[in-house]
PDB file of N, CA and C in Angstrom:
ATOM      1  N   UNK A   1       0.838  -1.172   0.000  1.00  0.00           N
ATOM      2  CA  UNK A   1       0.000   0.000   0.000  1.00  0.00           C
ATOM      3  C   UNK A   1       0.885   1.238   0.000  1.00  0.00           C
ATOM      4  N   UNK A   2       0.491   2.206  -0.755  1.00  0.00           N
ATOM      5  CA  UNK A   2       1.265   3.424  -0.833  1.00  0.00           C
ATOM      6  C   UNK A   2       0.418   4.606  -0.399  1.00  0.00           C
ATOM      7  N   UNK A   3       1.099   5.662  -0.052  1.00  0.00           N
ATOM      8  CA  UNK A   3       0.423   6.885   0.334  1.00  0.00           C
ATOM      9  C   UNK A   3      -0.644   6.594   1.377  1.00  0.00           C
ATOM     10  N   UNK A   4      -1.860   6.990   1.098  1.00  0.00           N
ATOM     11  CA  UNK A   4      -2.958   6.733   2.025  1.00  0.00           C
ATOM     12  C   UNK A   4      -3.925   5.694   1.458  1.00  0.00           C
ATOM     13  N   UNK A   5      -3.442   4.854   0.544  1.00  0.00           N
ATOM     14  CA  UNK A   5      -4.283   3.800  -0.030  1.00  0.00           C
ATOM     15  C   UNK A   5      -4.810   2.860   1.042  1.00  0.00           C
ATOM     16  N   UNK A   6      -4.078   2.734   2.146  1.00  0.00           N
ATOM     17  CA  UNK A   6      -4.493   1.847   3.219  1.00  0.00           C
ATOM     18  C   UNK A   6      -5.849   2.256   3.784  1.00  0.00           C
ATOM     19  N   UNK A   7      -6.171   3.542   3.689  1.00  0.00           N
ATOM     20  CA  UNK A   7      -7.440   4.019   4.231  1.00  0.00           C
ATOM     21  C   UNK A   7      -8.641   3.360   3.551  1.00  0.00           C
ATOM     22  N   UNK A   8      -8.466   2.970   2.297  1.00  0.00           N
ATOM     23  CA  UNK A   8      -9.560   2.339   1.572  1.00  0.00           C
ATOM     24  C   UNK A   8      -9.927   0.979   2.155  1.00  0.00           C
ATOM     25  N   UNK A   9      -8.968   0.316   2.794  1.00  0.00           N
ATOM     26  CA  UNK A   9      -9.251  -1.003   3.363  1.00  0.00           C
ATOM     27  C   UNK A   9      -9.397  -0.970   4.882  1.00  0.00           C
ATOM     28  N   UNK A  10      -9.382   0.224   5.461  1.00  0.00           N
ATOM     29  CA  UNK A  10      -9.501   0.339   6.911  1.00  0.00           C
ATOM     30  C   UNK A  10     -10.903  -0.069   7.364  1.00  0.00           C
ATOM     31  N   UNK A  11     -10.963  -0.826   8.427  1.00  0.00           N
ATOM     32  CA  UNK A  11     -12.243  -1.320   8.936  1.00  0.00           C
ATOM     33  C   UNK A  11     -13.156  -0.187   9.375  1.00  0.00           C
ATOM     34  N   UNK A  12     -12.585   0.872   9.910  1.00  0.00           N
ATOM     35  CA  UNK A  12     -13.399   1.987  10.404  1.00  0.00           C
ATOM     36  C   UNK A  12     -14.077   2.750   9.271  1.00  0.00           C
ATOM     37  N   UNK A  13     -13.612   2.569   8.051  1.00  0.00           N
ATOM     38  CA  UNK A  13     -14.178   3.279   6.900  1.00  0.00           C
ATOM     39  C   UNK A  13     -15.149   2.428   6.102  1.00  0.00           C
ATOM     40  N   UNK A  14     -15.333   1.202   6.513  1.00  0.00           N
ATOM     41  CA  UNK A  14     -16.218   0.300   5.784  1.00  0.00           C
ATOM     42  C   UNK A  14     -17.677   0.685   5.997  1.00  0.00           C
ATOM     43  N   UNK A  15     -18.506   0.471   4.998  1.00  0.00           N
ATOM     44  CA  UNK A  15     -19.942   0.735   5.174  1.00  0.00           C
ATOM     45  C   UNK A  15     -20.488  -0.094   6.345  1.00  0.00           C
ATOM     46  N   UNK A  16     -21.274   0.537   7.157  1.00  0.00           N
ATOM     47  CA  UNK A  16     -21.876  -0.156   8.295  1.00  0.00           C
ATOM     48  C   UNK A  16     -21.021  -0.146   9.550  1.00  0.00           C
ATOM     49  N   UNK A  17     -19.789   0.357   9.459  1.00  0.00           N
ATOM     50  CA  UNK A  17     -18.927   0.408  10.644  1.00  0.00           C
ATOM     51  C   UNK A  17     -19.511   1.422  11.620  1.00  0.00           C
ATOM     52  N   UNK A  18     -19.536   1.062  12.871  1.00  0.00           N
ATOM     53  CA  UNK A  18     -20.064   1.948  13.908  1.00  0.00           C
ATOM     54  C   UNK A  18     -18.963   2.883  14.373  1.00  0.00           C
ATOM     55  N   UNK A  19     -19.024   4.169  14.033  1.00  0.00           N
ATOM     56  CA  UNK A  19     -17.947   5.087  14.421  1.00  0.00           C
ATOM     57  C   UNK A  19     -17.770   5.185  15.935  1.00  0.00           C
ATOM     58  N   UNK A  20     -18.831   4.955  16.674  1.00  0.00           N
ATOM     59  CA  UNK A  20     -18.729   5.027  18.134  1.00  0.00           C
ATOM     60  C   UNK A  20     -17.800   3.965  18.696  1.00  0.00           C
ATOM     61  N   UNK A  21     -17.615   2.868  17.968  1.00  0.00           N
ATOM     62  CA  UNK A  21     -16.722   1.801  18.441  1.00  0.00           C
ATOM     63  C   UNK A  21     -15.279   2.294  18.511  1.00  0.00           C
ATOM     64  N   UNK A  22     -14.895   3.210  17.610  1.00  0.00           N
ATOM     65  CA  UNK A  22     -13.528   3.718  17.575  1.00  0.00           C
ATOM     66  C   UNK A  22     -13.330   4.933  18.479  1.00  0.00           C
ATOM     67  N   UNK A  23     -14.409   5.450  18.991  1.00  0.00           N
ATOM     68  CA  UNK A  23     -14.352   6.608  19.883  1.00  0.00           C
ATOM     69  C   UNK A  23     -15.203   6.344  21.126  1.00  0.00           C
ATOM     70  N   UNK A  24     -14.775   5.383  21.953  1.00  0.00           N
ATOM     71  CA  UNK A  24     -15.576   5.047  23.133  1.00  0.00           C
ATOM     72  C   UNK A  24     -15.601   6.203  24.138  1.00  0.00           C
ATOM     73  N   UNK A  25     -16.718   6.325  24.796  1.00  0.00           N
ATOM     74  CA  UNK A  25     -16.845   7.341  25.838  1.00  0.00           C
ATOM     75  C   UNK A  25     -16.530   6.698  27.181  1.00  0.00           C
ATOM     76  N   UNK A  26     -16.504   7.515  28.208  1.00  0.00           N
ATOM     77  CA  UNK A  26     -16.201   7.030  29.555  1.00  0.00           C
ATOM     78  C   UNK A  26     -17.137   5.871  29.907  1.00  0.00           C
ATOM     79  N   UNK A  27     -16.549   4.811  30.373  1.00  0.00           N
ATOM     80  CA  UNK A  27     -17.323   3.643  30.773  1.00  0.00           C
ATOM     81  C   UNK A  27     -17.499   2.622  29.661  1.00  0.00           C
ATOM     82  N   UNK A  28     -17.181   2.999  28.425  1.00  0.00           N
ATOM     83  CA  UNK A  28     -17.267   2.062  27.314  1.00  0.00           C
ATOM     84  C   UNK A  28     -15.889   1.468  27.052  1.00  0.00           C
ATOM     85  N   UNK A  29     -15.882   0.289  26.487  1.00  0.00           N
ATOM     86  CA  UNK A  29     -14.620  -0.370  26.167  1.00  0.00           C
ATOM     87  C   UNK A  29     -14.313  -0.216  24.681  1.00  0.00           C
ATOM     88  N   UNK A  30     -13.050  -0.228  24.357  1.00  0.00           N
ATOM     89  CA  UNK A  30     -12.608  -0.129  22.966  1.00  0.00           C
ATOM     90  C   UNK A  30     -12.195  -1.491  22.428  1.00  0.00           C
ATOM     91  N   UNK A  31     -12.473  -2.535  23.181  1.00  0.00           N
ATOM     92  CA  UNK A  31     -12.016  -3.872  22.801  1.00  0.00           C
ATOM     93  C   UNK A  31     -12.514  -4.313  21.430  1.00  0.00           C
ATOM     94  N   UNK A  32     -13.746  -3.992  21.086  1.00  0.00           N
ATOM     95  CA  UNK A  32     -14.297  -4.410  19.788  1.00  0.00           C
ATOM     96  C   UNK A  32     -13.509  -3.765  18.661  1.00  0.00           C
ATOM     97  N   UNK A  33     -13.306  -2.455  18.742  1.00  0.00           N
ATOM     98  CA  UNK A  33     -12.565  -1.747  17.698  1.00  0.00           C
ATOM     99  C   UNK A  33     -11.129  -2.244  17.615  1.00  0.00           C
ATOM    100  N   UNK A  34     -10.493  -2.453  18.757  1.00  0.00           N
ATOM    101  CA  UNK A  34      -9.111  -2.940  18.761  1.00  0.00           C
ATOM    102  C   UNK A  34      -9.019  -4.307  18.098  1.00  0.00           C
ATOM    103  N   UNK A  35      -9.954  -5.172  18.401  1.00  0.00           N
ATOM    104  CA  UNK A  35      -9.942  -6.519  17.819  1.00  0.00           C
ATOM    105  C   UNK A  35     -10.128  -6.450  16.305  1.00  0.00           C
ATOM    106  N   UNK A  36     -11.031  -5.589  15.854  1.00  0.00           N
ATOM    107  CA  UNK A  36     -11.254  -5.428  14.415  1.00  0.00           C
ATOM    108  C   UNK A  36      -9.992  -4.879  13.749  1.00  0.00           C
ATOM    109  N   UNK A  37      -9.395  -3.862  14.354  1.00  0.00           N
ATOM    110  CA  UNK A  37      -8.182  -3.251  13.782  1.00  0.00           C
ATOM    111  C   UNK A  37      -7.051  -4.261  13.652  1.00  0.00           C
ATOM    112  N   UNK A  38      -6.832  -5.050  14.697  1.00  0.00           N
ATOM    113  CA  UNK A  38      -5.709  -5.980  14.694  1.00  0.00           C
ATOM    114  C   UNK A  38      -5.839  -7.036  13.611  1.00  0.00           C
ATOM    115  N   UNK A  39      -7.035  -7.255  13.102  1.00  0.00           N
ATOM    116  CA  UNK A  39      -7.248  -8.264  12.064  1.00  0.00           C
ATOM    117  C   UNK A  39      -7.127  -7.697  10.650  1.00  0.00           C
ATOM    118  N   UNK A  40      -6.935  -6.383  10.519  1.00  0.00           N
ATOM    119  CA  UNK A  40      -6.891  -5.734   9.212  1.00  0.00           C
ATOM    120  C   UNK A  40      -5.449  -5.539   8.736  1.00  0.00           C
ATOM    121  N   UNK A  41      -5.214  -5.757   7.438  1.00  0.00           N
ATOM    122  CA  UNK A  41      -3.863  -5.520   6.907  1.00  0.00           C
ATOM    123  C   UNK A  41      -3.482  -4.034   6.935  1.00  0.00           C
ATOM    124  N   UNK A  42      -4.452  -3.158   7.028  1.00  0.00           N
ATOM    125  CA  UNK A  42      -4.169  -1.727   7.039  1.00  0.00           C
ATOM    126  C   UNK A  42      -3.756  -1.225   8.422  1.00  0.00           C
ATOM    127  N   UNK A  43      -3.785  -2.075   9.448  1.00  0.00           N
ATOM    128  CA  UNK A  43      -3.516  -1.654  10.816  1.00  0.00           C
ATOM    129  C   UNK A  43      -2.149  -1.001  10.971  1.00  0.00           C
ATOM    130  N   UNK A  44      -1.115  -1.603  10.419  1.00  0.00           N
ATOM    131  CA  UNK A  44       0.241  -1.076  10.593  1.00  0.00           C
ATOM    132  C   UNK A  44       0.372   0.300   9.936  1.00  0.00           C
ATOM    133  N   UNK A  45      -0.150   0.454   8.732  1.00  0.00           N
ATOM    134  CA  UNK A  45      -0.083   1.751   8.055  1.00  0.00           C
ATOM    135  C   UNK A  45      -0.878   2.805   8.815  1.00  0.00           C
ATOM    136  N   UNK A  46      -2.024   2.428   9.347  1.00  0.00           N
ATOM    137  CA  UNK A  46      -2.847   3.347  10.136  1.00  0.00           C
ATOM    138  C   UNK A  46      -2.096   3.774  11.393  1.00  0.00           C
ATOM    139  N   UNK A  47      -1.494   2.817  12.075  1.00  0.00           N
ATOM    140  CA  UNK A  47      -0.747   3.128  13.289  1.00  0.00           C
ATOM    141  C   UNK A  47       0.437   4.036  12.975  1.00  0.00           C
ATOM    142  N   UNK A  48       1.158   3.761  11.899  1.00  0.00           N
ATOM    143  CA  UNK A  48       2.305   4.605  11.533  1.00  0.00           C
ATOM    144  C   UNK A  48       1.855   6.020  11.195  1.00  0.00           C
ATOM    145  N   UNK A  49       0.721   6.157  10.522  1.00  0.00           N
ATOM    146  CA  UNK A  49       0.198   7.489  10.211  1.00  0.00           C
ATOM    147  C   UNK A  49      -0.166   8.226  11.501  1.00  0.00           C
ATOM    148  N   UNK A  50      -0.795   7.525  12.428  1.00  0.00           N
ATOM    149  CA  UNK A  50      -1.160   8.131  13.709  1.00  0.00           C
ATOM    150  C   UNK A  50       0.086   8.552  14.480  1.00  0.00           C
ATOM    151  N   UNK A  51       1.084   7.692  14.502  1.00  0.00           N
ATOM    152  CA  UNK A  51       2.313   7.990  15.239  1.00  0.00           C
ATOM    153  C   UNK A  51       3.029   9.201  14.617  1.00  0.00           C
ATOM    154  N   UNK A  52       3.036   9.294  13.295  1.00  0.00           N
ATOM    155  CA  UNK A  52       3.687  10.429  12.630  1.00  0.00           C
ATOM    156  C   UNK A  52       2.951  11.727  12.931  1.00  0.00           C
ATOM    157  N   UNK A  53       1.613  11.679  12.941  1.00  0.00           N
ATOM    158  CA  UNK A  53       0.829  12.876  13.235  1.00  0.00           C
ATOM    159  C   UNK A  53       1.010  13.327  14.673  1.00  0.00           C
ATOM    160  N   UNK A  54       1.190  12.367  15.578  1.00  0.00           N
ATOM    161  CA  UNK A  54       1.246  12.670  17.000  1.00  0.00           C
ATOM    162  C   UNK A  54       2.659  12.860  17.527  1.00  0.00           C
ATOM    163  N   UNK A  55       3.666  12.660  16.696  1.00  0.00           N
ATOM    164  CA  UNK A  55       5.051  12.739  17.148  1.00  0.00           C
ATOM    165  C   UNK A  55       5.384  14.160  17.605  1.00  0.00           C
ATOM    166  N   UNK A  56       6.032  14.285  18.764  1.00  0.00           N
ATOM    167  CA  UNK A  56       6.359  15.619  19.293  1.00  0.00           C
ATOM    168  C   UNK A  56       7.197  16.475  18.337  1.00  0.00           C
ATOM    169  N   UNK A  57       7.988  15.863  17.472  1.00  0.00           N
ATOM    170  CA  UNK A  57       8.820  16.628  16.541  1.00  0.00           C
ATOM    171  C   UNK A  57       8.039  17.125  15.321  1.00  0.00           C
ATOM    172  N   UNK A  58       6.795  16.699  15.169  1.00  0.00           N
ATOM    173  CA  UNK A  58       5.972  17.120  14.044  1.00  0.00           C
ATOM    174  C   UNK A  58       5.468  18.539  14.301  1.00  0.00           C
ATOM    175  N   UNK A  59       5.825  19.505  13.438  1.00  0.00           N
ATOM    176  CA  UNK A  59       5.405  20.889  13.678  1.00  0.00           C
ATOM    177  C   UNK A  59       3.886  21.078  13.617  1.00  0.00           C
ATOM    178  N   UNK A  60       3.189  20.230  12.889  1.00  0.00           N
ATOM    179  CA  UNK A  60       1.730  20.301  12.818  1.00  0.00           C
ATOM    180  C   UNK A  60       1.092  19.240  13.716  1.00  0.00           C
ATOM    181  N   UNK A  61       1.769  18.925  14.794  1.00  0.00           N
ATOM    182  CA  UNK A  61       1.329  17.852  15.696  1.00  0.00           C
ATOM    183  C   UNK A  61      -0.157  17.972  16.047  1.00  0.00           C
ATOM    184  N   UNK A  62      -0.843  16.866  15.864  1.00  0.00           N
ATOM    185  CA  UNK A  62      -2.262  16.785  16.173  1.00  0.00           C
ATOM    186  C   UNK A  62      -2.458  15.584  17.084  1.00  0.00           C
ATOM    187  N   UNK A  63      -3.026  15.812  18.258  1.00  0.00           N
ATOM    188  CA  UNK A  63      -3.341  14.702  19.165  1.00  0.00           C
ATOM    189  C   UNK A  63      -4.672  14.132  18.740  1.00  0.00           C
ATOM    190  N   UNK A  64      -4.675  12.894  18.282  1.00  0.00           N
ATOM    191  CA  UNK A  64      -5.902  12.248  17.834  1.00  0.00           C
ATOM    192  C   UNK A  64      -6.462  11.370  18.930  1.00  0.00           C
ATOM    193  N   UNK A  65      -7.750  11.414  19.077  1.00  0.00           N
ATOM    194  CA  UNK A  65      -8.424  10.565  20.037  1.00  0.00           C
ATOM    195  C   UNK A  65      -8.972   9.362  19.308  1.00  0.00           C
ATOM    196  N   UNK A  66      -9.354   8.384  20.044  1.00  0.00           N
ATOM    197  CA  UNK A  66      -9.945   7.197  19.459  1.00  0.00           C
ATOM    198  C   UNK A  66      -8.910   6.126  19.159  1.00  0.00           C
ATOM    199  N   UNK A  67      -9.409   5.042  18.650  1.00  0.00           N
ATOM    200  CA  UNK A  67      -8.573   3.895  18.312  1.00  0.00           C
ATOM    201  C   UNK A  67      -8.020   4.113  16.918  1.00  0.00           C
ATOM    202  N   UNK A  68      -6.703   4.020  16.812  1.00  0.00           N
ATOM    203  CA  UNK A  68      -6.039   4.109  15.507  1.00  0.00           C
ATOM    204  C   UNK A  68      -4.956   3.057  15.472  1.00  0.00           C
ATOM    205  N   UNK A  69      -4.976   2.246  14.443  1.00  0.00           N
ATOM    206  CA  UNK A  69      -3.992   1.184  14.334  1.00  0.00           C
ATOM    207  C   UNK A  69      -4.088   0.166  15.456  1.00  0.00           C
ATOM    208  N   UNK A  70      -5.262   0.056  16.047  1.00  0.00           N
ATOM    209  CA  UNK A  70      -5.468  -0.927  17.106  1.00  0.00           C
ATOM    210  C   UNK A  70      -5.046  -0.467  18.486  1.00  0.00           C
ATOM    211  N   UNK A  71      -4.629   0.791  18.627  1.00  0.00           N
ATOM    212  CA  UNK A  71      -4.190   1.304  19.918  1.00  0.00           C
ATOM    213  C   UNK A  71      -4.971   2.560  20.299  1.00  0.00           C
ATOM    214  N   UNK A  72      -5.167   2.735  21.598  1.00  0.00           N
ATOM    215  CA  UNK A  72      -5.819   3.955  22.070  1.00  0.00           C
ATOM    216  C   UNK A  72      -4.748   5.026  22.278  1.00  0.00           C
ATOM    217  N   UNK A  73      -5.134   6.268  22.579  1.00  0.00           N
ATOM    218  CA  UNK A  73      -4.138   7.345  22.710  1.00  0.00           C
ATOM    219  C   UNK A  73      -3.044   7.059  23.741  1.00  0.00           C
ATOM    220  N   UNK A  74      -3.401   6.490  24.871  1.00  0.00           N
ATOM    221  CA  UNK A  74      -2.387   6.196  25.899  1.00  0.00           C
ATOM    222  C   UNK A  74      -1.419   5.122  25.410  1.00  0.00           C
ATOM    223  N   UNK A  75      -1.923   4.133  24.707  1.00  0.00           N
ATOM    224  CA  UNK A  75      -1.045   3.075  24.179  1.00  0.00           C
ATOM    225  C   UNK A  75      -0.133   3.619  23.096  1.00  0.00           C
ATOM    226  N   UNK A  76      -0.647   4.524  22.261  1.00  0.00           N
ATOM    227  CA  UNK A  76       0.209   5.133  21.235  1.00  0.00           C
ATOM    228  C   UNK A  76       1.283   6.003  21.878  1.00  0.00           C
ATOM    229  N   UNK A  77       0.927   6.727  22.928  1.00  0.00           N
ATOM    230  CA  UNK A  77       1.922   7.561  23.629  1.00  0.00           C
ATOM    231  C   UNK A  77       3.011   6.692  24.239  1.00  0.00           C
ATOM    232  N   UNK A  78       2.641   5.567  24.814  1.00  0.00           N
ATOM    233  CA  UNK A  78       3.627   4.650  25.397  1.00  0.00           C
ATOM    234  C   UNK A  78       4.524   4.071  24.313  1.00  0.00           C
ATOM    235  N   UNK A  79       3.927   3.709  23.185  1.00  0.00           N
ATOM    236  CA  UNK A  79       4.715   3.180  22.070  1.00  0.00           C
ATOM    237  C   UNK A  79       5.695   4.240  21.577  1.00  0.00           C
ATOM    238  N   UNK A  80       5.251   5.501  21.492  1.00  0.00           N
ATOM    239  CA  UNK A  80       6.137   6.588  21.064  1.00  0.00           C
ATOM    240  C   UNK A  80       7.258   6.789  22.068  1.00  0.00           C
ATOM    241  N   UNK A  81       6.936   6.704  23.344  1.00  0.00           N
ATOM    242  CA  UNK A  81       7.955   6.845  24.392  1.00  0.00           C
ATOM    243  C   UNK A  81       9.021   5.765  24.239  1.00  0.00           C
ATOM    244  N   UNK A  82       8.589   4.515  24.019  1.00  0.00           N
ATOM    245  CA  UNK A  82       9.549   3.410  23.844  1.00  0.00           C
ATOM    246  C   UNK A  82      10.391   3.603  22.585  1.00  0.00           C
ATOM    247  N   UNK A  83       9.773   4.088  21.516  1.00  0.00           N
ATOM    248  CA  UNK A  83      10.528   4.349  20.279  1.00  0.00           C
ATOM    249  C   UNK A  83      11.585   5.423  20.507  1.00  0.00           C
ATOM    250  N   UNK A  84      11.212   6.465  21.218  1.00  0.00           N
ATOM    251  CA  UNK A  84      12.146   7.559  21.492  1.00  0.00           C
ATOM    252  C   UNK A  84      13.325   7.061  22.314  1.00  0.00           C
ATOM    253  N   UNK A  85      13.055   6.261  23.329  1.00  0.00           N
ATOM    254  CA  UNK A  85      14.129   5.696  24.157  1.00  0.00           C
ATOM    255  C   UNK A  85      15.050   4.828  23.311  1.00  0.00           C
ATOM    256  N   UNK A  86      14.469   3.986  22.459  1.00  0.00           N
ATOM    257  CA  UNK A  86      15.280   3.107  21.610  1.00  0.00           C
ATOM    258  C   UNK A  86      16.122   3.929  20.635  1.00  0.00           C
ATOM    259  N   UNK A  87      15.549   4.984  20.065  1.00  0.00           N
ATOM    260  CA  UNK A  87      16.301   5.827  19.136  1.00  0.00           C
ATOM    261  C   UNK A  87      17.432   6.553  19.853  1.00  0.00           C
ATOM    262  N   UNK A  88      17.165   7.020  21.061  1.00  0.00           N
ATOM    263  CA  UNK A  88      18.206   7.695  21.841  1.00  0.00           C
ATOM    264  C   UNK A  88      19.347   6.735  22.164  1.00  0.00           C
ATOM    265  N   UNK A  89      19.008   5.513  22.526  1.00  0.00           N
ATOM    266  CA  UNK A  89      20.047   4.513  22.828  1.00  0.00           C
ATOM    267  C   UNK A  89      20.870   4.199  21.587  1.00  0.00           C
ATOM    268  N   UNK A  90      20.189   4.090  20.455  1.00  0.00           N
ATOM    269  CA  UNK A  90      20.899   3.770  19.208  1.00  0.00           C
ATOM    270  C   UNK A  90      21.822   4.913  18.792  1.00  0.00           C
ATOM    271  N   UNK A  91      21.455   6.127  19.139  1.00  0.00           N
ATOM    272  CA  UNK A  91      22.254   7.295  18.752  1.00  0.00           C
ATOM    273  C   UNK A  91      23.393   7.590  19.722  1.00  0.00           C
ATOM    274  N   UNK A  92      23.378   6.955  20.864  1.00  0.00           N
ATOM    275  CA  UNK A  92      24.420   7.192  21.878  1.00  0.00           C
ATOM    276  C   UNK A  92      25.635   6.331  21.569  1.00  0.00           C
ATOM    277  N   UNK A  93      26.784   6.952  21.383  1.00  0.00           N
ATOM    278  CA  UNK A  93      27.995   6.161  21.102  1.00  0.00           C
ATOM    279  C   UNK A  93      28.348   5.235  22.253  1.00  0.00           C
ATOM    280  N   UNK A  94      28.783   4.067  21.910  1.00  0.00           N
ATOM    281  CA  UNK A  94      29.225   3.103  22.906  1.00  0.00           C
ATOM    282  C   UNK A  94      30.704   3.360  23.204  1.00  0.00           C
ATOM    283  N   UNK A  95      31.044   3.513  24.485  1.00  0.00           N
ATOM    284  CA  UNK A  95      32.458   3.751  24.814  1.00  0.00           C
ATOM    285  C   UNK A  95      33.316   2.531  24.428  1.00  0.00           C
ATOM    286  N   UNK A  96      34.484   2.827  23.913  1.00  0.00           N
ATOM    287  CA  UNK A  96      35.415   1.752  23.560  1.00  0.00           C
ATOM    288  C   UNK A  96      36.600   1.805  24.498  1.00  0.00           C
ATOM    289  N   UNK A  97      37.169   0.657  24.742  1.00  0.00           N
ATOM    290  CA  UNK A  97      38.350   0.581  25.644  1.00  0.00           C
ATOM    291  C   UNK A  97      39.615   0.533  24.846  1.00  0.00           C
TER     292      UNK A  97
END
């Protein structure tokens, strides 16, 4: 899939999809939407798009709510935190003896 072609196969965009499933309110669970997302081939592209939009280094940073790429906002923030730590470790020179 290239560009945003993945959006055409996204479960949330399918006819009959309940938009409320991807935007649960207080007291509702997002498990149904997460399960649907995890079964779609477009999940990884959707998650990467969400992560790019939400990345702190993005000048047009937009915090998106709801389930994207099978993760809720807190899970995406945690994933971004882990990515940042891994990138920082990879960029840190290892001392040589």
